[in-house]
PDB file of C-alpha atoms and ligand atoms in Angstrom:
ATOM      1  CA  MET C   5     -31.248  11.136 -21.264  1.00  0.00           C
ATOM      2  CA  THR C   6     -29.269   7.928 -21.380  1.00  0.00           C
ATOM      3  CA  ASP C   7     -25.926   7.769 -19.653  1.00  0.00           C
ATOM      4  CA  PRO C   8     -23.305   7.036 -22.333  1.00  0.00           C
ATOM      5  CA  SER C   9     -21.109   5.247 -19.801  1.00  0.00           C
ATOM      6  CA  ALA C  10     -23.884   2.685 -19.292  1.00  0.00           C
ATOM      7  CA  ALA C  11     -23.034   1.318 -22.734  1.00  0.00           C
ATOM      8  CA  VAL C  12     -19.482   0.476 -21.685  1.00  0.00           C
ATOM      9  CA  PRO C  13     -19.293  -3.134 -20.589  1.00  0.00           C
ATOM     10  CA  ALA C  14     -17.226  -3.171 -17.446  1.00  0.00           C
ATOM     11  CA  ASP C  15     -16.939  -4.987 -14.210  1.00  0.00           C
ATOM     12  CA  GLU C  16     -19.427  -3.309 -11.877  1.00  0.00           C
ATOM     13  CA  ASP C  17     -16.903  -2.658  -9.141  1.00  0.00           C
ATOM     14  CA  ALA C  18     -14.224  -1.435 -11.536  1.00  0.00           C
ATOM     15  CA  GLY C  19     -16.807   0.918 -13.021  1.00  0.00           C
ATOM     16  CA  SER C  20     -17.686   2.437  -9.688  1.00  0.00           C
ATOM     17  CA  ARG C  21     -14.020   3.136  -8.956  1.00  0.00           C
ATOM     18  CA  ALA C  22     -13.475   4.683 -12.344  1.00  0.00           C
ATOM     19  CA  GLN C  23     -16.098   7.310 -11.502  1.00  0.00           C
ATOM     20  CA  VAL C  24     -13.984   8.655  -8.653  1.00  0.00           C
ATOM     21  CA  ALA C  25     -12.422  11.749 -10.188  1.00  0.00           C
ATOM     22  CA  PRO C  26      -8.658  11.866  -9.726  1.00  0.00           C
ATOM     23  CA  GLY C  27      -7.653  14.441  -7.151  1.00  0.00           C
ATOM     24  CA  GLU C  28      -4.582  16.597  -6.987  1.00  0.00           C
ATOM     25  CA  PRO C  29      -1.092  15.039  -6.801  1.00  0.00           C
ATOM     26  CA  LEU C  30      -0.398  13.620  -3.341  1.00  0.00           C
ATOM     27  CA  VAL C  31       2.776  11.553  -3.758  1.00  0.00           C
ATOM     28  CA  VAL C  32       5.162  12.776  -6.432  1.00  0.00           C
ATOM     29  CA  LEU C  33       8.398  11.000  -7.344  1.00  0.00           C
ATOM     30  CA  SER C  34      10.498  12.688  -9.944  1.00  0.00           C
ATOM     31  CA  GLY C  35      13.676  11.225 -11.443  1.00  0.00           C
ATOM     32  CA  VAL C  36      14.380   9.096  -8.371  1.00  0.00           C
ATOM     33  CA  ASN C  37      17.530   6.967  -8.482  1.00  0.00           C
ATOM     34  CA  LYS C  38      18.815   4.559  -5.888  1.00  0.00           C
ATOM     35  CA  HIS C  39      21.693   2.090  -5.755  1.00  0.00           C
ATOM     36  CA  PHE C  40      22.573  -0.721  -3.387  1.00  0.00           C
ATOM     37  CA  GLY C  41      26.324  -0.742  -4.010  1.00  0.00           C
ATOM     38  CA  ASP C  42      26.723  -1.413  -7.746  1.00  0.00           C
ATOM     39  CA  LEU C  43      23.105  -2.431  -8.143  1.00  0.00           C
ATOM     40  CA  HIS C  44      20.908   0.277  -9.668  1.00  0.00           C
ATOM     41  CA  VAL C  45      17.609  -0.582  -7.937  1.00  0.00           C
ATOM     42  CA  LEU C  46      15.497   2.481  -8.811  1.00  0.00           C
ATOM     43  CA  LYS C  47      16.107   3.957 -12.255  1.00  0.00           C
ATOM     44  CA  ASP C  48      14.737   7.447 -12.947  1.00  0.00           C
ATOM     45  CA  ILE C  49      11.416   6.735 -11.311  1.00  0.00           C
ATOM     46  CA  ASP C  50       8.683   9.244 -12.180  1.00  0.00           C
ATOM     47  CA  LEU C  51       5.423   8.462 -10.450  1.00  0.00           C
ATOM     48  CA  THR C  52       2.542  10.660  -9.355  1.00  0.00           C
ATOM     49  CA  VAL C  53      -0.174   9.264  -7.130  1.00  0.00           C
ATOM     50  CA  HIS C  54      -3.241  11.475  -6.905  1.00  0.00           C
ATOM     51  CA  ARG C  55      -5.461  11.925  -3.882  1.00  0.00           C
ATOM     52  CA  GLY C  56      -7.949   9.065  -3.727  1.00  0.00           C
ATOM     53  CA  GLU C  57      -6.111   7.045  -6.351  1.00  0.00           C
ATOM     54  CA  VAL C  58      -5.313   3.338  -5.959  1.00  0.00           C
ATOM     55  CA  VAL C  59      -2.086   2.348  -7.710  1.00  0.00           C
ATOM     56  CA  ILE C  60      -1.016  -1.280  -7.960  1.00  0.00           C
ATOM     57  CA  VAL C  61       2.689  -1.978  -8.412  1.00  0.00           C
ATOM     58  CA  ILE C  62       3.452  -5.276 -10.056  1.00  0.00           C
ATOM     59  CA  GLY C  63       6.602  -6.879 -11.459  1.00  0.00           C
ATOM     60  CA  PRO C  64       9.128  -9.686 -11.166  1.00  0.00           C
ATOM     61  CA  SER C  65      10.998 -10.474  -7.973  1.00  0.00           C
ATOM     62  CA  GLY C  66      13.908  -8.097  -7.455  1.00  0.00           C
ATOM     63  CA  SER C  67      12.468  -5.388  -9.706  1.00  0.00           C
ATOM     64  CA  GLY C  68      12.508  -2.821  -6.900  1.00  0.00           C
ATOM     65  CA  LYS C  69       8.866  -2.768  -5.756  1.00  0.00           C
ATOM     66  CA  SER C  70       9.631  -3.006  -2.029  1.00  0.00           C
ATOM     67  CA  THR C  71      12.486  -0.539  -2.377  1.00  0.00           C
ATOM     68  CA  LEU C  72      10.094   1.890  -4.053  1.00  0.00           C
ATOM     69  CA  CYS C  73       7.634   1.653  -1.129  1.00  0.00           C
ATOM     70  CA  ARG C  74      10.401   1.920   1.441  1.00  0.00           C
ATOM     71  CA  THR C  75      11.844   4.954  -0.313  1.00  0.00           C
ATOM     72  CA  ILE C  76       8.463   6.730  -0.297  1.00  0.00           C
ATOM     73  CA  ASN C  77       8.317   6.138   3.467  1.00  0.00           C
ATOM     74  CA  ARG C  78      11.958   7.232   3.850  1.00  0.00           C
ATOM     75  CA  LEU C  79      12.930   3.823   5.235  1.00  0.00           C
ATOM     76  CA  GLU C  80      15.518   3.948   2.434  1.00  0.00           C
ATOM     77  CA  THR C  81      17.551   6.890   1.244  1.00  0.00           C
ATOM     78  CA  TYR C  82      17.923   7.770  -2.429  1.00  0.00           C
ATOM     79  CA  GLU C  83      20.682   9.519  -4.334  1.00  0.00           C
ATOM     80  CA  SER C  84      19.014  11.761  -6.845  1.00  0.00           C
ATOM     81  CA  GLY C  85      15.629  13.048  -7.867  1.00  0.00           C
ATOM     82  CA  SER C  86      12.897  14.235  -5.531  1.00  0.00           C
ATOM     83  CA  ILE C  87       9.956  12.879  -3.591  1.00  0.00           C
ATOM     84  CA  SER C  88       7.197  14.980  -2.105  1.00  0.00           C
ATOM     85  CA  ILE C  89       4.122  14.104  -0.100  1.00  0.00           C
ATOM     86  CA  ASP C  90       1.214  16.540  -0.220  1.00  0.00           C
ATOM     87  CA  GLY C  91       3.434  19.241  -1.667  1.00  0.00           C
ATOM     88  CA  LYS C  92       6.234  18.913   0.893  1.00  0.00           C
ATOM     89  CA  PRO C  93       9.633  17.338   0.175  1.00  0.00           C
ATOM     90  CA  LEU C  94      10.455  14.212   2.180  1.00  0.00           C
ATOM     91  CA  PRO C  95      12.084  15.263   5.439  1.00  0.00           C
ATOM     92  CA  GLU C  96      15.535  13.843   6.166  1.00  0.00           C
ATOM     93  CA  GLU C  97      15.223  13.199   9.893  1.00  0.00           C
ATOM     94  CA  GLY C  98      13.861  14.263  13.257  1.00  0.00           C
ATOM     95  CA  ALA C  99      10.322  15.239  14.227  1.00  0.00           C
ATOM     96  CA  GLU C 100       9.372  16.038  10.637  1.00  0.00           C
ATOM     97  CA  LEU C 101      10.339  12.527   9.591  1.00  0.00           C
ATOM     98  CA  ALA C 102       8.242  11.010  12.397  1.00  0.00           C
ATOM     99  CA  LYS C 103       5.308  13.062  11.155  1.00  0.00           C
ATOM    100  CA  LEU C 104       5.844  11.868   7.595  1.00  0.00           C
ATOM    101  CA  ARG C 105       5.867   8.272   8.782  1.00  0.00           C
ATOM    102  CA  ALA C 106       2.512   8.930  10.453  1.00  0.00           C
ATOM    103  CA  ASP C 107       1.114  10.488   7.265  1.00  0.00           C
ATOM    104  CA  VAL C 108       2.312   7.547   5.170  1.00  0.00           C
ATOM    105  CA  GLY C 109       0.895   4.318   6.566  1.00  0.00           C
ATOM    106  CA  MET C 110       2.745   1.150   5.674  1.00  0.00           C
ATOM    107  CA  VAL C 111       1.615  -2.458   5.845  1.00  0.00           C
ATOM    108  CA  PHE C 112       4.280  -5.072   5.163  1.00  0.00           C
ATOM    109  CA  GLN C 113       4.259  -8.698   4.158  1.00  0.00           C
ATOM    110  CA  SER C 114       5.215  -9.700   7.699  1.00  0.00           C
ATOM    111  CA  PHE C 115       2.799  -8.282  10.184  1.00  0.00           C
ATOM    112  CA  ASN C 116       5.256  -6.276  12.281  1.00  0.00           C
ATOM    113  CA  LEU C 117       3.038  -5.967  15.322  1.00  0.00           C
ATOM    114  CA  PHE C 118       4.692  -5.425  18.697  1.00  0.00           C
ATOM    115  CA  ALA C 119       4.676  -8.946  20.146  1.00  0.00           C
ATOM    116  CA  HIS C 120       4.705  -7.878  23.806  1.00  0.00           C
ATOM    117  CA  LYS C 121       1.791  -5.449  23.460  1.00  0.00           C
ATOM    118  CA  THR C 122      -1.910  -6.268  23.207  1.00  0.00           C
ATOM    119  CA  ILE C 123      -3.821  -5.686  19.985  1.00  0.00           C
ATOM    120  CA  LEU C 124      -5.405  -2.574  21.508  1.00  0.00           C
ATOM    121  CA  GLU C 125      -2.010  -1.240  22.647  1.00  0.00           C
ATOM    122  CA  ASN C 126      -0.558  -1.882  19.200  1.00  0.00           C
ATOM    123  CA  VAL C 127      -3.214   0.364  17.695  1.00  0.00           C
ATOM    124  CA  THR C 128      -3.164   3.124  20.355  1.00  0.00           C
ATOM    125  CA  LEU C 129       0.618   3.483  20.675  1.00  0.00           C
ATOM    126  CA  GLY C 130       1.176   5.727  17.638  1.00  0.00           C
ATOM    127  CA  PRO C 131      -1.832   7.998  18.190  1.00  0.00           C
ATOM    128  CA  ILE C 132      -0.790   8.563  21.841  1.00  0.00           C
ATOM    129  CA  LYS C 133       2.957   9.048  21.173  1.00  0.00           C
ATOM    130  CA  VAL C 134       2.962  10.778  17.806  1.00  0.00           C
ATOM    131  CA  ARG C 135      -0.499  12.294  17.426  1.00  0.00           C
ATOM    132  CA  LYS C 136      -0.627  13.221  21.159  1.00  0.00           C
ATOM    133  CA  GLN C 137      -4.121  11.831  21.665  1.00  0.00           C
ATOM    134  CA  SER C 138      -5.358  11.019  25.179  1.00  0.00           C
ATOM    135  CA  LYS C 139      -5.464   7.317  26.079  1.00  0.00           C
ATOM    136  CA  ALA C 140      -9.270   7.353  26.214  1.00  0.00           C
ATOM    137  CA  GLU C 141      -9.568   9.082  22.856  1.00  0.00           C
ATOM    138  CA  ALA C 142      -7.031   6.728  21.224  1.00  0.00           C
ATOM    139  CA  GLU C 143      -8.764   3.648  22.673  1.00  0.00           C
ATOM    140  CA  LYS C 144     -12.182   4.736  21.471  1.00  0.00           C
ATOM    141  CA  ARG C 145     -10.924   5.251  17.930  1.00  0.00           C
ATOM    142  CA  ALA C 146      -8.846   2.028  18.053  1.00  0.00           C
ATOM    143  CA  MET C 147     -11.931   0.011  18.984  1.00  0.00           C
ATOM    144  CA  GLU C 148     -13.866   1.566  16.091  1.00  0.00           C
ATOM    145  CA  LEU C 149     -11.068   0.666  13.681  1.00  0.00           C
ATOM    146  CA  LEU C 150     -10.689  -2.849  15.082  1.00  0.00           C
ATOM    147  CA  ALA C 151     -14.438  -3.313  14.640  1.00  0.00           C
ATOM    148  CA  ARG C 152     -14.164  -2.079  11.087  1.00  0.00           C
ATOM    149  CA  VAL C 153     -11.541  -4.718  10.245  1.00  0.00           C
ATOM    150  CA  GLY C 154     -13.477  -7.342  12.236  1.00  0.00           C
ATOM    151  CA  VAL C 155     -11.082  -8.029  15.124  1.00  0.00           C
ATOM    152  CA  ASP C 156     -12.503  -5.895  17.948  1.00  0.00           C
ATOM    153  CA  HIS C 157     -13.282  -8.977  20.039  1.00  0.00           C
ATOM    154  CA  GLN C 158      -9.533  -9.780  20.034  1.00  0.00           C
ATOM    155  CA  ALA C 159      -8.470  -6.406  21.475  1.00  0.00           C
ATOM    156  CA  SER C 160      -7.007  -7.708  24.719  1.00  0.00           C
ATOM    157  CA  LYS C 161      -5.084 -10.578  23.134  1.00  0.00           C
ATOM    158  CA  TYR C 162      -1.440 -10.593  22.034  1.00  0.00           C
ATOM    159  CA  PRO C 163      -0.439 -10.850  18.357  1.00  0.00           C
ATOM    160  CA  ALA C 164       0.767 -14.466  18.636  1.00  0.00           C
ATOM    161  CA  GLN C 165      -2.763 -15.472  19.708  1.00  0.00           C
ATOM    162  CA  LEU C 166      -4.235 -14.263  16.388  1.00  0.00           C
ATOM    163  CA  SER C 167      -4.195 -15.828  12.932  1.00  0.00           C
ATOM    164  CA  GLY C 168      -2.048 -14.273  10.217  1.00  0.00           C
ATOM    165  CA  GLY C 169      -5.092 -12.749   8.531  1.00  0.00           C
ATOM    166  CA  GLN C 170      -6.270 -11.250  11.808  1.00  0.00           C
ATOM    167  CA  GLN C 171      -2.793  -9.870  12.542  1.00  0.00           C
ATOM    168  CA  GLN C 172      -2.634  -8.296   9.125  1.00  0.00           C
ATOM    169  CA  ARG C 173      -6.031  -6.656   9.662  1.00  0.00           C
ATOM    170  CA  VAL C 174      -4.739  -5.302  12.991  1.00  0.00           C
ATOM    171  CA  ALA C 175      -1.700  -3.929  11.133  1.00  0.00           C
ATOM    172  CA  ILE C 176      -4.085  -2.107   8.765  1.00  0.00           C
ATOM    173  CA  ALA C 177      -6.108  -0.744  11.709  1.00  0.00           C
ATOM    174  CA  ARG C 178      -2.872   0.388  13.358  1.00  0.00           C
ATOM    175  CA  SER C 179      -1.884   2.362  10.272  1.00  0.00           C
ATOM    176  CA  LEU C 180      -5.359   3.847   9.900  1.00  0.00           C
ATOM    177  CA  ALA C 181      -5.317   5.019  13.523  1.00  0.00           C
ATOM    178  CA  MET C 182      -2.736   7.621  12.487  1.00  0.00           C
ATOM    179  CA  ASP C 183      -5.105   9.083   9.887  1.00  0.00           C
ATOM    180  CA  PRO C 184      -2.558   8.646   7.113  1.00  0.00           C
ATOM    181  CA  LYS C 185      -2.792  10.614   3.886  1.00  0.00           C
ATOM    182  CA  VAL C 186      -1.645   7.600   1.913  1.00  0.00           C
ATOM    183  CA  MET C 187      -1.300   3.900   2.657  1.00  0.00           C
ATOM    184  CA  LEU C 188       1.480   1.752   1.230  1.00  0.00           C
ATOM    185  CA  PHE C 189       0.971  -2.009   1.164  1.00  0.00           C
ATOM    186  CA  ASP C 190       3.890  -4.290   0.301  1.00  0.00           C
ATOM    187  CA  GLU C 191       2.538  -7.740  -0.606  1.00  0.00           C
ATOM    188  CA  PRO C 192       0.193  -7.705   2.392  1.00  0.00           C
ATOM    189  CA  THR C 193      -1.327 -11.099   1.616  1.00  0.00           C
ATOM    190  CA  SER C 194       1.631 -13.094   0.322  1.00  0.00           C
ATOM    191  CA  ALA C 195       2.507 -14.586   3.720  1.00  0.00           C
ATOM    192  CA  LEU C 196      -1.082 -15.636   4.413  1.00  0.00           C
ATOM    193  CA  ASP C 197      -2.836 -18.962   4.051  1.00  0.00           C
ATOM    194  CA  PRO C 198      -5.244 -18.865   1.102  1.00  0.00           C
ATOM    195  CA  GLU C 199      -8.384 -18.768   3.228  1.00  0.00           C
ATOM    196  CA  MET C 200      -7.157 -15.618   4.970  1.00  0.00           C
ATOM    197  CA  ILE C 201      -6.236 -13.686   1.851  1.00  0.00           C
ATOM    198  CA  THR C 202      -9.820 -12.719   1.022  1.00  0.00           C
ATOM    199  CA  GLU C 203     -10.540 -11.241   4.440  1.00  0.00           C
ATOM    200  CA  VAL C 204      -7.544  -8.898   4.131  1.00  0.00           C
ATOM    201  CA  LEU C 205      -8.294  -8.001   0.500  1.00  0.00           C
ATOM    202  CA  ASP C 206     -11.913  -7.237   1.478  1.00  0.00           C
ATOM    203  CA  VAL C 207     -10.693  -4.694   4.027  1.00  0.00           C
ATOM    204  CA  MET C 208      -8.391  -3.156   1.418  1.00  0.00           C
ATOM    205  CA  THR C 209     -11.159  -3.054  -1.190  1.00  0.00           C
ATOM    206  CA  SER C 210     -13.461  -1.201   1.191  1.00  0.00           C
ATOM    207  CA  LEU C 211     -10.677   1.273   2.006  1.00  0.00           C
ATOM    208  CA  ALA C 212     -10.189   1.866  -1.709  1.00  0.00           C
ATOM    209  CA  LYS C 213     -13.899   2.441  -2.214  1.00  0.00           C
ATOM    210  CA  GLU C 214     -13.962   4.954   0.619  1.00  0.00           C
ATOM    211  CA  GLY C 215     -11.366   7.018  -1.206  1.00  0.00           C
ATOM    212  CA  MET C 216      -8.125   6.176   0.600  1.00  0.00           C
ATOM    213  CA  THR C 217      -5.043   6.921  -1.493  1.00  0.00           C
ATOM    214  CA  MET C 218      -3.195   3.623  -1.799  1.00  0.00           C
ATOM    215  CA  VAL C 219      -0.033   2.202  -3.333  1.00  0.00           C
ATOM    216  CA  VAL C 220      -0.246  -1.576  -3.271  1.00  0.00           C
ATOM    217  CA  VAL C 221       2.424  -4.074  -4.288  1.00  0.00           C
ATOM    218  CA  THR C 222       0.483  -7.239  -5.034  1.00  0.00           C
ATOM    219  CA  HIS C 223       0.016  -9.957  -7.590  1.00  0.00           C
ATOM    220  CA  GLU C 224      -3.630 -10.429  -6.631  1.00  0.00           C
ATOM    221  CA  MET C 225      -5.264  -9.800 -10.004  1.00  0.00           C
ATOM    222  CA  GLY C 226      -8.832  -9.990  -8.702  1.00  0.00           C
ATOM    223  CA  PHE C 227      -8.082  -7.224  -6.241  1.00  0.00           C
ATOM    224  CA  ALA C 228      -6.259  -5.180  -8.888  1.00  0.00           C
ATOM    225  CA  ASN C 229      -9.218  -5.482 -11.262  1.00  0.00           C
ATOM    226  CA  LYS C 230     -11.722  -4.561  -8.608  1.00  0.00           C
ATOM    227  CA  ALA C 231      -9.921  -1.825  -6.715  1.00  0.00           C
ATOM    228  CA  ALA C 232      -7.140  -0.310  -8.813  1.00  0.00           C
ATOM    229  CA  ASP C 233      -7.296   2.853 -10.852  1.00  0.00           C
ATOM    230  CA  ARG C 234      -3.877   2.187 -12.339  1.00  0.00           C
ATOM    231  CA  VAL C 235      -1.387  -0.648 -12.608  1.00  0.00           C
ATOM    232  CA  VAL C 236       2.313   0.206 -12.736  1.00  0.00           C
ATOM    233  CA  PHE C 237       4.636  -2.483 -14.073  1.00  0.00           C
ATOM    234  CA  MET C 238       8.241  -2.472 -12.836  1.00  0.00           C
ATOM    235  CA  ALA C 239      11.172  -4.501 -14.112  1.00  0.00           C
ATOM    236  CA  ASP C 240      14.876  -4.102 -13.307  1.00  0.00           C
ATOM    237  CA  GLY C 241      14.303  -0.970 -11.254  1.00  0.00           C
ATOM    238  CA  ALA C 242      12.371   0.940 -13.908  1.00  0.00           C
ATOM    239  CA  ILE C 243       8.700   1.584 -14.599  1.00  0.00           C
ATOM    240  CA  LEU C 244       8.210  -0.052 -17.992  1.00  0.00           C
ATOM    241  CA  GLU C 245       4.532   0.612 -18.524  1.00  0.00           C
ATOM    242  CA  GLN C 246       1.340   1.627 -16.774  1.00  0.00           C
ATOM    243  CA  GLY C 247      -2.370   1.776 -17.473  1.00  0.00           C
ATOM    244  CA  THR C 248      -5.786   0.881 -16.135  1.00  0.00           C
ATOM    245  CA  PRO C 249      -6.097  -2.741 -14.945  1.00  0.00           C
ATOM    246  CA  GLN C 250      -8.139  -3.547 -18.060  1.00  0.00           C
ATOM    247  CA  GLU C 251      -5.511  -2.025 -20.368  1.00  0.00           C
ATOM    248  CA  PHE C 252      -2.565  -3.588 -18.621  1.00  0.00           C
ATOM    249  CA  PHE C 253      -3.901  -7.097 -18.037  1.00  0.00           C
ATOM    250  CA  ASN C 254      -5.637  -7.417 -21.397  1.00  0.00           C
ATOM    251  CA  HIS C 255      -3.222  -5.489 -23.595  1.00  0.00           C
ATOM    252  CA  PRO C 256       0.277  -5.364 -22.098  1.00  0.00           C
ATOM    253  CA  LYS C 257       2.574  -3.439 -24.444  1.00  0.00           C
ATOM    254  CA  THR C 258       6.085  -4.574 -23.599  1.00  0.00           C
ATOM    255  CA  ASP C 259       7.466  -8.091 -24.079  1.00  0.00           C
ATOM    256  CA  ARG C 260       8.642  -7.973 -20.485  1.00  0.00           C
ATOM    257  CA  ALA C 261       5.099  -7.407 -19.200  1.00  0.00           C
ATOM    258  CA  LYS C 262       3.626 -10.020 -21.555  1.00  0.00           C
ATOM    259  CA  ASP C 263       6.190 -12.548 -20.364  1.00  0.00           C
ATOM    260  CA  PHE C 264       5.542 -11.693 -16.710  1.00  0.00           C
ATOM    261  CA  LEU C 265       1.760 -11.891 -17.031  1.00  0.00           C
ATOM    262  CA  GLY C 266       2.069 -15.191 -18.887  1.00  0.00           C
ATOM    263  CA  LYS C 267       3.972 -16.593 -15.920  1.00  0.00           C
ATOM    264  CA  ILE C 268       1.683 -15.378 -13.162  1.00  0.00           C
ATOM    265  CA  LEU C 269      -1.527 -16.196 -15.022  1.00  0.00           C
ATOM    266  CA  THR C 270      -0.524 -19.798 -15.568  1.00  0.00           C
ATOM    267  CA  HIS C 271       0.039 -20.308 -11.825  1.00  0.00           C
TER     268      HIS C 271
HETATM  269  N1  LIG V 303      19.271  -3.754   1.817  1.00  0.00           N
HETATM  270  C1  LIG V 303      19.675  -4.194   0.622  1.00  0.00           C
HETATM  271  N2  LIG V 303      20.975  -4.285   0.315  1.00  0.00           N
HETATM  272  C2  LIG V 303      21.402  -4.693  -0.901  1.00  0.00           C
HETATM  273  N3  LIG V 303      20.582  -5.038  -1.912  1.00  0.00           N
HETATM  274  C3  LIG V 303      19.258  -4.979  -1.667  1.00  0.00           C
HETATM  275  C4  LIG V 303      18.738  -4.554  -0.394  1.00  0.00           C
HETATM  276  N4  LIG V 303      17.386  -4.593  -0.457  1.00  0.00           N
HETATM  277  C5  LIG V 303      17.080  -5.019  -1.694  1.00  0.00           C
HETATM  278  N5  LIG V 303      18.197  -5.246  -2.429  1.00  0.00           N
HETATM  279  C6  LIG V 303      18.243  -5.665  -3.830  1.00  0.00           C
HETATM  280  O1  LIG V 303      17.559  -4.675  -4.587  1.00  0.00           O
HETATM  281  C7  LIG V 303      16.783  -5.268  -5.621  1.00  0.00           C
HETATM  282  C8  LIG V 303      15.346  -4.842  -5.479  1.00  0.00           C
HETATM  283  O2  LIG V 303      14.818  -5.439  -4.312  1.00  0.00           O
HETATM  284  P1  LIG V 303      13.319  -5.261  -3.862  1.00  0.00           P
HETATM  285  O3  LIG V 303      13.196  -5.959  -2.569  1.00  0.00           O
HETATM  286  O4  LIG V 303      12.938  -3.839  -3.911  1.00  0.00           O
HETATM  287  O5  LIG V 303      12.564  -6.060  -5.024  1.00  0.00           O
HETATM  288  P2  LIG V 303      11.043  -6.501  -5.110  1.00  0.00           P
HETATM  289  O6  LIG V 303      10.564  -6.073  -6.447  1.00  0.00           O
HETATM  290  O7  LIG V 303      10.306  -6.019  -3.926  1.00  0.00           O
HETATM  291  O8  LIG V 303      11.143  -8.103  -5.107  1.00  0.00           O
HETATM  292  P3  LIG V 303      10.154  -9.222  -4.482  1.00  0.00           P
HETATM  293  O9  LIG V 303       9.038  -9.384  -5.489  1.00  0.00           O
HETATM  294  O10 LIG V 303      11.001 -10.444  -4.401  1.00  0.00           O
HETATM  295  O11 LIG V 303       9.690  -8.737  -3.160  1.00  0.00           O
HETATM  296  C9  LIG V 303      17.023  -6.757  -5.511  1.00  0.00           C
HETATM  297  O12 LIG V 303      18.014  -7.124  -6.417  1.00  0.00           O
HETATM  298  C10 LIG V 303      17.497  -6.950  -4.087  1.00  0.00           C
HETATM  299  O13 LIG V 303      18.325  -8.070  -3.972  1.00  0.00           O
HETATM  300 MG1  LIG V 304       9.318  -7.018  -2.358  1.00  0.00          MG
END
């Protein structure tokens, strides 16, 4: 019997992702509102990210993308609505909050490594302190993760001795060392020199293929096309539209999205 999906012309990589069946809801935001003073930065945000799903968040500067990520990780408070991770509401503080932060990995635009600790120590710190692993156990796993992102031979160096792309890959390894349920990436390649962008995106693409649940703020279209299940477009604090990368990039519905895509595609 012929496979009907074989008739659908699609990018090979995008096709392989599309075959990953969506899992159950992992991150659920419902009616979330947040203000900074008079500024309404998150407006009635409803967003469900399923286990194994890769969601790209895209939109103009100031639309609330970073605030959205920071709110999911409880680095920002919110005023109304609800957020749950794996069925549990976001904890307010204390040990439960530390655990949530370990379950929700976050990689920022700036690399945020501890400057006075070696690469290996950067990766083992969380597993030892929060996950209560032994030093030997944490180091073994850290070396595996550093090898996976291609920086294991830099383990005894300090962050300043590495390139931006290498530091960002260490930041990814550091998050993975906590065995997070979901990884949030906020423009992880926008501070990098062009030749280093690919090496970081390659690591992220392989994570996506392995089934990691990911929320990624990025304007890297190639990555979005290859790795994303869904693109969410934000403007002025609201989610204006969402769809598969093919739907969104080829057939944006709102004028706001058309205008935005016109601007980034001509760059
Ligand atoms: N700590 C803060 N205090 C006051 N206003 C803030 C704060 N952080 C962000 N804002 C404002 O909230 C809005 C949303 O900011 P946010 O950083 O989430 O946007 P963004 O979509 O990530 O933008 P960019 O693409 O430039 O990173 C902006 O108007 C910003 O100026
Ligand atoms: Mg931002």
